[in-house]
mmCIF file of C-alpha atoms in Angstrom:
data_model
loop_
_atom_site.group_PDB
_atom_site.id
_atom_site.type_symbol
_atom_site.label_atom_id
_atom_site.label_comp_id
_atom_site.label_asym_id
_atom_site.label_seq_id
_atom_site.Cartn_x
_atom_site.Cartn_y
_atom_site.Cartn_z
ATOM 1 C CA UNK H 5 29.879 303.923 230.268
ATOM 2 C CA UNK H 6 30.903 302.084 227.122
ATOM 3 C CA UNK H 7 33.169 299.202 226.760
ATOM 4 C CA UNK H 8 35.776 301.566 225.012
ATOM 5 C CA UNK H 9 36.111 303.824 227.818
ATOM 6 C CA UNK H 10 35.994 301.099 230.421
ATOM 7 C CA UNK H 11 38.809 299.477 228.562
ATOM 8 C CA UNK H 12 41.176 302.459 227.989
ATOM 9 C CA UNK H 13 40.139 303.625 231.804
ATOM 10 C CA UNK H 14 41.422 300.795 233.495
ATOM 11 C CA UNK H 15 44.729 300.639 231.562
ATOM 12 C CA UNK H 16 44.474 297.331 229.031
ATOM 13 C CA UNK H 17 47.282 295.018 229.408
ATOM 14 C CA UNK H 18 45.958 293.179 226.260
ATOM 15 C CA UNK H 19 45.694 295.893 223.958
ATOM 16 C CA UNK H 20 47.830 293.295 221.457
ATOM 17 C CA UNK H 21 45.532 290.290 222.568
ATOM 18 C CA UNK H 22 42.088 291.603 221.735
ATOM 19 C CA UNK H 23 42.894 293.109 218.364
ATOM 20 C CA UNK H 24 40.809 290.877 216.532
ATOM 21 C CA UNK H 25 37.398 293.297 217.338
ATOM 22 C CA UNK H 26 34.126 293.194 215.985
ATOM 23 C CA UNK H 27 31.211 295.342 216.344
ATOM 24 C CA UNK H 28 27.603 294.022 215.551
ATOM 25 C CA UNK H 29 24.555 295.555 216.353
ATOM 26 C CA UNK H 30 26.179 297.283 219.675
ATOM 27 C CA UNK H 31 27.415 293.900 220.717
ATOM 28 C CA UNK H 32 31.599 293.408 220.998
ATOM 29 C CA UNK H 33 33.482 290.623 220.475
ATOM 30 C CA UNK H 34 37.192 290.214 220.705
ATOM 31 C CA UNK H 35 38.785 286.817 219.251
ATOM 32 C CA UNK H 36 41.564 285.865 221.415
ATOM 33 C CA UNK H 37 44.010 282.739 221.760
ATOM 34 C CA UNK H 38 43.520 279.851 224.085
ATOM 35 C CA UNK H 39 46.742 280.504 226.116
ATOM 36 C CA UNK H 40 45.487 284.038 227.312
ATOM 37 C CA UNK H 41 42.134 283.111 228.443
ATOM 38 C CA UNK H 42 42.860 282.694 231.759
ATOM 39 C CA UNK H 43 44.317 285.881 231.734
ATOM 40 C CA UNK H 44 41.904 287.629 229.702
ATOM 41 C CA UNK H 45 39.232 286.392 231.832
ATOM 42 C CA UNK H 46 40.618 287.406 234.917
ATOM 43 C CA UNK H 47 41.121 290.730 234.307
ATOM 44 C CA UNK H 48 37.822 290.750 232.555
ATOM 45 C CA UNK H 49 36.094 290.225 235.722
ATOM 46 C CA UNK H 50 38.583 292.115 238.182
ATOM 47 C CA UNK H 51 39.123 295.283 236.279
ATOM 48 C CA UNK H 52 36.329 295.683 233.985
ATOM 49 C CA UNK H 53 33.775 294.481 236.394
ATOM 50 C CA UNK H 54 32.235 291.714 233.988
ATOM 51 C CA UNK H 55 30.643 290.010 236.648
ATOM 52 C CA UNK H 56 28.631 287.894 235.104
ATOM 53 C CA UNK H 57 29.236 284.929 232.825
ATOM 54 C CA UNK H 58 26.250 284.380 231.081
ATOM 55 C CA UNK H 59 26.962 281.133 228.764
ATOM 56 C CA UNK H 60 29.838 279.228 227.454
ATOM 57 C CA UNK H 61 28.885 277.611 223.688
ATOM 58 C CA UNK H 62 31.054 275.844 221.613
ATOM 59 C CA UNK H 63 31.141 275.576 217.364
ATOM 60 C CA UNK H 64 32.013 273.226 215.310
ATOM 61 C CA UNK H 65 33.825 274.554 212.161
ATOM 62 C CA UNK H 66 33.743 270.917 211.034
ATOM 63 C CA UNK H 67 36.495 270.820 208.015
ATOM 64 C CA UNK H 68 38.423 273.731 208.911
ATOM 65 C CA UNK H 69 41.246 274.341 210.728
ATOM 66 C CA UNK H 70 41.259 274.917 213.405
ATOM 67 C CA UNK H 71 37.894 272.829 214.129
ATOM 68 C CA UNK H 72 36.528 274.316 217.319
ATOM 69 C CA UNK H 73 35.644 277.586 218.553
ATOM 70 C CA UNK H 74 34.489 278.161 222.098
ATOM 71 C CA UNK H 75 31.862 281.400 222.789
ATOM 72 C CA UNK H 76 32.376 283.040 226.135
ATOM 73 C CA UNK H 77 29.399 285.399 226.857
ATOM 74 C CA UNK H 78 30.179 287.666 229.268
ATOM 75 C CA UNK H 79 27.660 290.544 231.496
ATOM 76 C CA UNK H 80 28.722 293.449 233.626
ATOM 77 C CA UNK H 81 25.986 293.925 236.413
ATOM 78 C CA UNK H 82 27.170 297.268 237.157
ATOM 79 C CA UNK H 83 27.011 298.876 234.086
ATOM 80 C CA UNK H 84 24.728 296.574 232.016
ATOM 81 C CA UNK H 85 27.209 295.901 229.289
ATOM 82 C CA UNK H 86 28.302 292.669 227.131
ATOM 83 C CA UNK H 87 31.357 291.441 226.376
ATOM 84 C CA UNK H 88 31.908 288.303 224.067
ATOM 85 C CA UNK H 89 35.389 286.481 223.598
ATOM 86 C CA UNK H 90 35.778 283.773 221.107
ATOM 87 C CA UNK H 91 38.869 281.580 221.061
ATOM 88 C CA UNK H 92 39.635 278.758 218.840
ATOM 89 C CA UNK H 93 40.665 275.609 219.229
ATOM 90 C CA UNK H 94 42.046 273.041 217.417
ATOM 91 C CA UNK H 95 41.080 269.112 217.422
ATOM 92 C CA UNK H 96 44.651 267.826 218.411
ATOM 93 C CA UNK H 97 44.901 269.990 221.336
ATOM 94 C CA UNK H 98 41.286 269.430 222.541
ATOM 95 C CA UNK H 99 42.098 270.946 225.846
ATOM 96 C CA UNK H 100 41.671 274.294 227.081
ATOM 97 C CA UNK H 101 41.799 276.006 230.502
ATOM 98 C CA UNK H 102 38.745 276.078 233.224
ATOM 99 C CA UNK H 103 37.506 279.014 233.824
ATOM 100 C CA UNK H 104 35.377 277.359 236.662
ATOM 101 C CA UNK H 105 37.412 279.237 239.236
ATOM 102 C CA UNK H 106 36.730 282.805 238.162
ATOM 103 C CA UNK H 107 33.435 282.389 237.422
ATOM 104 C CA UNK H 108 31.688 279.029 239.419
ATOM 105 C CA UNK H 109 29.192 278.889 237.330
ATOM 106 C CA UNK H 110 31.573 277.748 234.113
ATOM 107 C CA UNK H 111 31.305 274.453 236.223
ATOM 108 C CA UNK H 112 27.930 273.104 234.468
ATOM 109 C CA UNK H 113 28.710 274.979 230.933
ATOM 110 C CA UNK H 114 31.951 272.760 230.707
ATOM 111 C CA UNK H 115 30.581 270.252 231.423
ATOM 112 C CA UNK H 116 28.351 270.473 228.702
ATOM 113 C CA UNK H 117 30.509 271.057 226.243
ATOM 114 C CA UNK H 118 32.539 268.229 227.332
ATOM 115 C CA UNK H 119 29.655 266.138 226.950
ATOM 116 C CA UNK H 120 28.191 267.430 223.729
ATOM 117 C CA UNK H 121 31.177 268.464 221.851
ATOM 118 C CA UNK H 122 34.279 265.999 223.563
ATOM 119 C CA UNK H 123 36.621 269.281 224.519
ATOM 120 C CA UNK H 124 38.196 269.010 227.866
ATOM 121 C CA UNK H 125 38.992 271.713 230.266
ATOM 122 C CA UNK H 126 42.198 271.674 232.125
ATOM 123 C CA UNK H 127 41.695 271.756 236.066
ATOM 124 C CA UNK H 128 37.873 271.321 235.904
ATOM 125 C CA UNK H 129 37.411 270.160 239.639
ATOM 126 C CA UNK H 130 34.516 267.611 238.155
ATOM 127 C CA UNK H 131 34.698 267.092 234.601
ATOM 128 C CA UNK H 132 31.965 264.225 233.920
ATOM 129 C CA UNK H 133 29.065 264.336 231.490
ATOM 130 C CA UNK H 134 26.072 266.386 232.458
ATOM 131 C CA UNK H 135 23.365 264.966 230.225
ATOM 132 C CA UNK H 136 24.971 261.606 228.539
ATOM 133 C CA UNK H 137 25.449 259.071 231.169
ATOM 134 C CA UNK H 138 28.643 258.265 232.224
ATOM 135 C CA UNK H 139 30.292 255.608 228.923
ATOM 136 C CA UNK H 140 28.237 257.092 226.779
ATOM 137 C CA UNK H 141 30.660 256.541 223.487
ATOM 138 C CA UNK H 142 30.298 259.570 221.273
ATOM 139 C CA UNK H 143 30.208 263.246 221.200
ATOM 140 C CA UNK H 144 26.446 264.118 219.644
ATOM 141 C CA UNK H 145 26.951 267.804 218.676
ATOM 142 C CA UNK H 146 30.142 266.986 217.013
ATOM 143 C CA UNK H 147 29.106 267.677 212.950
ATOM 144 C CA UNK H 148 30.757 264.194 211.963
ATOM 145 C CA UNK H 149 27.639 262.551 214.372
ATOM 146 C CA UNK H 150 24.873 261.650 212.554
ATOM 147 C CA UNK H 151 21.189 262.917 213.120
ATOM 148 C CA UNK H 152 20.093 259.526 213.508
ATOM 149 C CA UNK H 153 22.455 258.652 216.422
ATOM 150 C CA UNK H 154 25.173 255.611 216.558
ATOM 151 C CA UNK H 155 24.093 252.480 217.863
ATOM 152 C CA UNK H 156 25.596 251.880 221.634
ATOM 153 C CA UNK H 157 25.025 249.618 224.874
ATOM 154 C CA UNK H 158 26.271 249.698 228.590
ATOM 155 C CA UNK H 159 23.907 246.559 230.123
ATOM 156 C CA UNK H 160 22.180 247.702 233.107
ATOM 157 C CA UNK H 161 22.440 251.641 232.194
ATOM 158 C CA UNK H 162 21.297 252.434 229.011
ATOM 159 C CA UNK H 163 21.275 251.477 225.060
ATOM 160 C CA UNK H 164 20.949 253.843 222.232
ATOM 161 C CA UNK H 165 19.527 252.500 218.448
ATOM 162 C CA UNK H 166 19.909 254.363 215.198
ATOM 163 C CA UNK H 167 16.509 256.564 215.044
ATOM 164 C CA UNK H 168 14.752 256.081 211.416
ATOM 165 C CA UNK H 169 14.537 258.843 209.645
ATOM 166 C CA UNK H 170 13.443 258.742 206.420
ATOM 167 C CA UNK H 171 9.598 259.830 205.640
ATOM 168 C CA UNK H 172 9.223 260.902 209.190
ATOM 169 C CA UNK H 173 6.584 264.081 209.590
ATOM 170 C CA UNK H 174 8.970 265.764 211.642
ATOM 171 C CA UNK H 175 12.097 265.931 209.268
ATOM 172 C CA UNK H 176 12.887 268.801 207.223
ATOM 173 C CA UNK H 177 14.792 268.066 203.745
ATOM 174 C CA UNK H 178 18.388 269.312 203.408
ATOM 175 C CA UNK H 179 18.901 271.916 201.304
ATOM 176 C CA UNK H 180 19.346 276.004 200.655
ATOM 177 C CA UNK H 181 15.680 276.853 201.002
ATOM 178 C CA UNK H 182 14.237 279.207 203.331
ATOM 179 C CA UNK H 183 12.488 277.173 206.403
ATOM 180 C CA UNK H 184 8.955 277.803 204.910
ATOM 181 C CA UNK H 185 9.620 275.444 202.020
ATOM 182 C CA UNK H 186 11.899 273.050 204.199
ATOM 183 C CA UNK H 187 9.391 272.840 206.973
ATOM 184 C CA UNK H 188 7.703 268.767 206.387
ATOM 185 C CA UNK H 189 4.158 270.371 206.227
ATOM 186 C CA UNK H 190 5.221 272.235 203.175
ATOM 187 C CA UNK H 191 5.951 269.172 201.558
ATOM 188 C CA UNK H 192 3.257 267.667 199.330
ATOM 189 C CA UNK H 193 2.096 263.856 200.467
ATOM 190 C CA UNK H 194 4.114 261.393 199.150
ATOM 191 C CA UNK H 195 1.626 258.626 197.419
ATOM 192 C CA UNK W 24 -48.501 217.512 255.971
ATOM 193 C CA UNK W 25 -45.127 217.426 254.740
ATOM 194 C CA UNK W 26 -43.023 220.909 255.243
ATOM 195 C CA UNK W 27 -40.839 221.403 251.587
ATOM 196 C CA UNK W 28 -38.016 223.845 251.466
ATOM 197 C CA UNK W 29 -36.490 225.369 248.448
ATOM 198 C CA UNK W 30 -32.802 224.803 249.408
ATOM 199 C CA UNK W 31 -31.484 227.916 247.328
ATOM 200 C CA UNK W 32 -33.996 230.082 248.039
ATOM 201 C CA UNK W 33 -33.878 232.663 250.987
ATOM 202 C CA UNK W 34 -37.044 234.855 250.646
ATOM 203 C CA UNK W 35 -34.550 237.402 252.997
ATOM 204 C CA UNK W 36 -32.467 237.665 250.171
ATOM 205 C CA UNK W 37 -34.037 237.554 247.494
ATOM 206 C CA UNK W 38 -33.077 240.179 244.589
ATOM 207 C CA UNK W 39 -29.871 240.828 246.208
ATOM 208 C CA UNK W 40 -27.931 237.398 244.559
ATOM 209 C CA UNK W 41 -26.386 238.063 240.940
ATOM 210 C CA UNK W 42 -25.650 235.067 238.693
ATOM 211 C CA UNK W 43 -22.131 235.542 236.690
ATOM 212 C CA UNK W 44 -19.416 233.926 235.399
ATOM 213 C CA UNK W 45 -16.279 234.262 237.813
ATOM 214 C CA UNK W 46 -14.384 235.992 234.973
ATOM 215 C CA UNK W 47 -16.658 238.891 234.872
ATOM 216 C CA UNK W 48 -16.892 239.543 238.335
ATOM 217 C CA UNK W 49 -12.885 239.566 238.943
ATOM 218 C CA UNK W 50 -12.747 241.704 235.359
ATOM 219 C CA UNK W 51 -15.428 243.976 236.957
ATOM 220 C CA UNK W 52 -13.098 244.178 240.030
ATOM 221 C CA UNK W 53 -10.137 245.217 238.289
ATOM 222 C CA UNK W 54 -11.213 247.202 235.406
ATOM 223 C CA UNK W 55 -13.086 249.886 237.893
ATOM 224 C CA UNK W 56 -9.798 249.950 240.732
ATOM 225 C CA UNK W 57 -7.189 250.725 238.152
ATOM 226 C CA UNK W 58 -4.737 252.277 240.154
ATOM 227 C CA UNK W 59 -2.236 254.200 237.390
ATOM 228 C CA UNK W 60 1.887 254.435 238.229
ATOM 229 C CA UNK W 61 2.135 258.451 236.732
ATOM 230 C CA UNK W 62 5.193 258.233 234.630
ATOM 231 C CA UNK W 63 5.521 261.524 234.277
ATOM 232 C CA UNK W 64 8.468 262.451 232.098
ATOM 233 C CA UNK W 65 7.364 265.413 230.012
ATOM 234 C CA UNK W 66 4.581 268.154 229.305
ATOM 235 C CA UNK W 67 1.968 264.841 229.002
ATOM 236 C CA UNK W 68 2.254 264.987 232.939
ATOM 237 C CA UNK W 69 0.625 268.012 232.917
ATOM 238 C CA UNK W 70 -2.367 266.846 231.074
ATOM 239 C CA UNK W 71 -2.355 263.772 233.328
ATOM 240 C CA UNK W 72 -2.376 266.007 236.242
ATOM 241 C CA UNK W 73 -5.259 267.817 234.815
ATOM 242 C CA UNK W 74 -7.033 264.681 234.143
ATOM 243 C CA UNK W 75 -6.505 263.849 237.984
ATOM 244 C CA UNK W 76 -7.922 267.443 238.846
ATOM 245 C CA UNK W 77 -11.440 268.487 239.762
ATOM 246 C CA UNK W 78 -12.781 269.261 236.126
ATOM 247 C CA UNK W 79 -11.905 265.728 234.433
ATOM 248 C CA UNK W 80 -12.070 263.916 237.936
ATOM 249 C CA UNK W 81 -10.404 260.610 236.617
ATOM 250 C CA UNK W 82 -11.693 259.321 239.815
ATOM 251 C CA UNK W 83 -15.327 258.886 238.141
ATOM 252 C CA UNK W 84 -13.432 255.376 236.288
ATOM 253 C CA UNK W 85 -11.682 254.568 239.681
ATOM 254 C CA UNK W 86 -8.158 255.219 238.614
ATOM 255 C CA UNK W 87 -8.067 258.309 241.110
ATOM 256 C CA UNK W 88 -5.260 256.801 243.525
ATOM 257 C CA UNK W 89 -1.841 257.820 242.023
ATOM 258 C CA UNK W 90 0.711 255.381 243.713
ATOM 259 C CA UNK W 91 4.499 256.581 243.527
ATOM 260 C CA UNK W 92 5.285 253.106 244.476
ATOM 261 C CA UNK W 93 5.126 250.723 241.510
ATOM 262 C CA UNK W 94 4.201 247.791 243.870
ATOM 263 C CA UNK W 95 0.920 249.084 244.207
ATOM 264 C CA UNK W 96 0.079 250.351 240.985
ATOM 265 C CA UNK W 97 -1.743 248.494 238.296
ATOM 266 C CA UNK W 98 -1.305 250.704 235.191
ATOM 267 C CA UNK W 99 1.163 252.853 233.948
ATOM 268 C CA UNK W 100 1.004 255.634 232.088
ATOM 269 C CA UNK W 101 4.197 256.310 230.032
ATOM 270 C CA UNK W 102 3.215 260.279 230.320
ATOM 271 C CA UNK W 103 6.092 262.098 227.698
ATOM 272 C CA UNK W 104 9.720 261.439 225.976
ATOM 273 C CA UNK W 105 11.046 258.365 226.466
ATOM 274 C CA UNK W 106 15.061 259.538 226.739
ATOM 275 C CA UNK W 107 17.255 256.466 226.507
ATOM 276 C CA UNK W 108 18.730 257.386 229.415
ATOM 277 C CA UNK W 109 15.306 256.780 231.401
ATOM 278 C CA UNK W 110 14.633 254.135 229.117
ATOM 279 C CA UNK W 111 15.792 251.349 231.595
ATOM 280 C CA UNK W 112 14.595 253.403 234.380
ATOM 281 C CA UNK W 113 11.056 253.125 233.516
ATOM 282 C CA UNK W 114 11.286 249.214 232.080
ATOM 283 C CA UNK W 115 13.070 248.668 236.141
ATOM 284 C CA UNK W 116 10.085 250.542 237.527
ATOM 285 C CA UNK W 117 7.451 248.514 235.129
ATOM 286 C CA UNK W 118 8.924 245.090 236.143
ATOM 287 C CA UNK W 119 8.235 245.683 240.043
ATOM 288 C CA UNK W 120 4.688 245.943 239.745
ATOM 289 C CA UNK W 121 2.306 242.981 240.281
ATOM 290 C CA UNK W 122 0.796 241.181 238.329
ATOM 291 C CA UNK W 123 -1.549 241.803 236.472
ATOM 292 C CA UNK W 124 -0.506 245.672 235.229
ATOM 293 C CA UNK W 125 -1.635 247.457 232.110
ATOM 294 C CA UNK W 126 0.258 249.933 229.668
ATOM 295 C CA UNK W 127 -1.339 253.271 228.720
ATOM 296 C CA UNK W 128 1.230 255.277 226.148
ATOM 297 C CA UNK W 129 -0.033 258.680 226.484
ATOM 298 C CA UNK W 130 0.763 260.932 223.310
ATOM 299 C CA UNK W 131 3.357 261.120 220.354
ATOM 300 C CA UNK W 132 6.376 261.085 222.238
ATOM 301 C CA UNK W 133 5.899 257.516 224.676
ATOM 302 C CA UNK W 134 3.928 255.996 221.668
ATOM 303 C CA UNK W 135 6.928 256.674 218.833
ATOM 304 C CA UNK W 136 8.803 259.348 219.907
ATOM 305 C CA UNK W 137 6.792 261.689 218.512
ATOM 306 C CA UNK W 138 8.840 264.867 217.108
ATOM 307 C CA UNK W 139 12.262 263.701 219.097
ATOM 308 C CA UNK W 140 13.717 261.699 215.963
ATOM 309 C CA UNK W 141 16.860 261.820 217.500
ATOM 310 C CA UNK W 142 19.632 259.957 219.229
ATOM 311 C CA UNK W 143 18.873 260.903 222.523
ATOM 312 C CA UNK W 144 14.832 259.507 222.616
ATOM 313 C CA UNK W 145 13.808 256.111 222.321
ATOM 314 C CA UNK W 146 10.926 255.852 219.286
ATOM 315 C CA UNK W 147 8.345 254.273 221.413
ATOM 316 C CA UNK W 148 8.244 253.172 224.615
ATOM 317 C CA UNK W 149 6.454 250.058 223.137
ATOM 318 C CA UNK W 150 10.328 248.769 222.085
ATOM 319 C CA UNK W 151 10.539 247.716 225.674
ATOM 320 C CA UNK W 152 7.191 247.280 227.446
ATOM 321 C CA UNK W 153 3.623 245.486 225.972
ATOM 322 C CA UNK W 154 2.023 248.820 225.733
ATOM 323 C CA UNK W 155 -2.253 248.028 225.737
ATOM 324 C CA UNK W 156 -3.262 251.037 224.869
ATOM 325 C CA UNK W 157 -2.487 254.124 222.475
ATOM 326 C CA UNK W 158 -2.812 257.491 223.500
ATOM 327 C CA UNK W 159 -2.073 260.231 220.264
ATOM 328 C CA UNK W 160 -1.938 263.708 220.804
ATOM 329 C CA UNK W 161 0.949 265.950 221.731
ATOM 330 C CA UNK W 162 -0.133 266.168 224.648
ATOM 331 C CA UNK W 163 -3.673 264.723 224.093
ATOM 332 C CA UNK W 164 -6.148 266.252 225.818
ATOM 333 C CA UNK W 165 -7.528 265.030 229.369
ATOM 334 C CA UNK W 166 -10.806 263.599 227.391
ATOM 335 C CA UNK W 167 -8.438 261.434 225.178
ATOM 336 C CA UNK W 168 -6.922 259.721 227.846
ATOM 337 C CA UNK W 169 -10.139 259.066 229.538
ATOM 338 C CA UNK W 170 -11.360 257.725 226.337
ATOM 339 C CA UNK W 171 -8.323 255.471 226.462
ATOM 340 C CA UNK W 172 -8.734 254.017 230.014
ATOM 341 C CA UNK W 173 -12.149 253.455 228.929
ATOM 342 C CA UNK W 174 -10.716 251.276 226.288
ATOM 343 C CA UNK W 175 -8.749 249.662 228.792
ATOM 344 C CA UNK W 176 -11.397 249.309 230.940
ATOM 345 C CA UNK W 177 -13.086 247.681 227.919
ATOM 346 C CA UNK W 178 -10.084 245.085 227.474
ATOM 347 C CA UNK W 179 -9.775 244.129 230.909
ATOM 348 C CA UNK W 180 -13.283 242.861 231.114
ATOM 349 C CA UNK W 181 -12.809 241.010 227.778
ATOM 350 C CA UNK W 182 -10.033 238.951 229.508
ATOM 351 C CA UNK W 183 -9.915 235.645 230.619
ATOM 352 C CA UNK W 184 -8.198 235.992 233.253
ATOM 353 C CA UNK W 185 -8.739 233.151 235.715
ATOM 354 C CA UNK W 186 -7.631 230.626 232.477
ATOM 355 C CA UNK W 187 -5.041 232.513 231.443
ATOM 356 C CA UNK W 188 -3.289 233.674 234.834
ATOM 357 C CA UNK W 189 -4.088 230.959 237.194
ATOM 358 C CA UNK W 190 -4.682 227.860 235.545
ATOM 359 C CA UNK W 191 -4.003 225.632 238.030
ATOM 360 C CA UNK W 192 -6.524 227.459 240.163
ATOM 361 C CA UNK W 193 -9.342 227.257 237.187
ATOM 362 C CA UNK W 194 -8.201 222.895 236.471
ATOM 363 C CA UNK W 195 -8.724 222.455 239.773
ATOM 364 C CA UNK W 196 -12.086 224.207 240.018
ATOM 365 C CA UNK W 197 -13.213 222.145 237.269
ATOM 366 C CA UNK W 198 -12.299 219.017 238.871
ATOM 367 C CA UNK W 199 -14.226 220.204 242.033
ATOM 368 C CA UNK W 200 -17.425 221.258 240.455
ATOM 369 C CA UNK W 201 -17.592 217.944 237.925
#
């Protein structure tokens, strides 16, 4: 059964919604707006059996507008198909819905995202960092965060330093060469 | 016929009495009980566990008895990435054990962060504790960190470690045996 069939079978509501369709390599993703995922997702897993939420990711467009884009990968156990929805999201709103309800594992991938990228989810029953502790000041996946980290310090739980960088074996050089000529071992010794 | 007696000589025991400086002896004591705190926070713990194992047998240099509580532990071995969030974690955990204690940093990562030059991983445990003894590798192999509890081994007897850590004890010997 493909995803066309399974769509037209069960009678899409969102025929409008998911317009924005794009094939690659087998794999289907429909762009949709923040305001219908709840929707979307729910009749995702109700009606079209996607079971299965495999990951949540989240991009930042840094410099456009809007600035964020959250990934939802979705997986149909019954009939071994994906699905991916993409919605975007802007930095003034920085909120979208949970979708911790429909699918319970959405808890720990919000919270993630939270931590990493600073977007909130509206009625996450827990919405604390996962891998930051707890007053942790900045958002390290965001693109405006540098490499080398911000300095910070909560006494008692943890301090953070700005990591040196420069001349380090490990660090590969900025710029529009493939990864062989980037990669620090490539890289004649500096005398 | 007058009976003479060798006051310290004991025929009984003779052979059996060594003559050394009290430094050496308590050295000797230490160096060959090391008993290691296993900080194990990344893949290094594996090699440490390996070390501990049948084929490296870390028990041949006495540092066989793995304590999980640091108030019986005389060395630790920073084993893997140093996160800042377990940064004060392990410093906590190094300040309860007795004195005297030892630091082994065991590979790239716990010695200066090793390929982690990021915000999340402190560059060397050695920002926050006196670290003795270099490990490098990623992970070093179990001979390596043999090698370097040998070299601790080797430091610890160097010490002096009556003078320096009880030096009341040592003035007051000195008095006694003037």
């Amino acid at each position: 059964m493909t995803l066309d069939i399974m769509l037209g079978s069960a009678g899409n509501p969102f025929g409008e919604k998911l317009q924005h369709k794009t094939e690659f390599r087998g794999e289907t993703t429909y762009t949709i707006t923040a305001n219908d995922l709840r929707d979307i997702a729910k009749f995702c897993r109700d009606n079209l059996s996607f079971d299965y939420l495999l990951d949540i990711t989240s991009i930042d467009n840094f410099g456009e507008e809007p600035r964020f884009e959250i990934v939802y990968h979705l997986y149909s156990m019954p009939h071994g198909l994906h699905l991916r929805l993409k919605s975007k999201l802007s930095e003034e709103a920085g909120a979208l819905d949970t979708v911790s309800d429909i699918w319970p594992t959405a808890d720990w991938h919000e919270r993630e995202i939270y931590d990493m990228m600073g977007i909130k989810f509206n009625g996450h029953p827990d919405l604390r960092r996962i891998l930051m502790w707890d007053g942790y000041p900045f958002f390290p996946l965001r693109k405006d965060f540098p490499l080398a980290g911000l300095p910070s310090d909560m006494p008692d739980v943890a301090f953070t330093k700005v990591t040196p960088l420069e001349g380090g074996p490990f660090v590969t050089v900025p710029s529009t060469a493939g990864s062989k000529d980037r990669e620090p071992r490539a890289r004649p010794r500096e005398l | 016929m007058v009976e003479t007696h060798a006051a310290a000589y004991d025929s009984k025991i003779e052979g059996n009495v060594i003559f050394t400086r009290f430094d050496a002896a308590l050295n000797w004591v230490r160096k060959n009980s090391l008993w290691p705190m296993p900080m194990g926070l990344a893949c290094c713990a594996i090699e440490l566990m390996a070390t501990a194992a049948s084929r490296f047998d870390i028990s041949r240099f006495g540092a066989e008895v793995m304590r999980f509580s640091p108030r019986q532990c005389d060395v630790m071995i920073v084993a893997g990435t140093v996160t800042y969030k377990m940064a004060l974690a392990v410093k906590r955990i190094y300040e309860q054990m007795p004195e005297p204690k030892w630091v082994i940093a065991m590979g790239a990562c716990a010695s200066t962060g090793g390929m982690y030059r990021s915000y999340a991983v402190l560059q060397g445990i050695d920002q926050l504790l006196p670290v003795d003894v270099y490990i490098s590798g990623c992970p070093p192999r179990p001979e390596a960190l043999l090698a370097g509890l040998m070299k601790l081994q080797e430091k610890i007897s160097g010490q002096r470690s009556l003078r320096d850590q009880a030096p009341q004890l040592a003035e007051k010997l000195e008095e006694m045996l003037a």
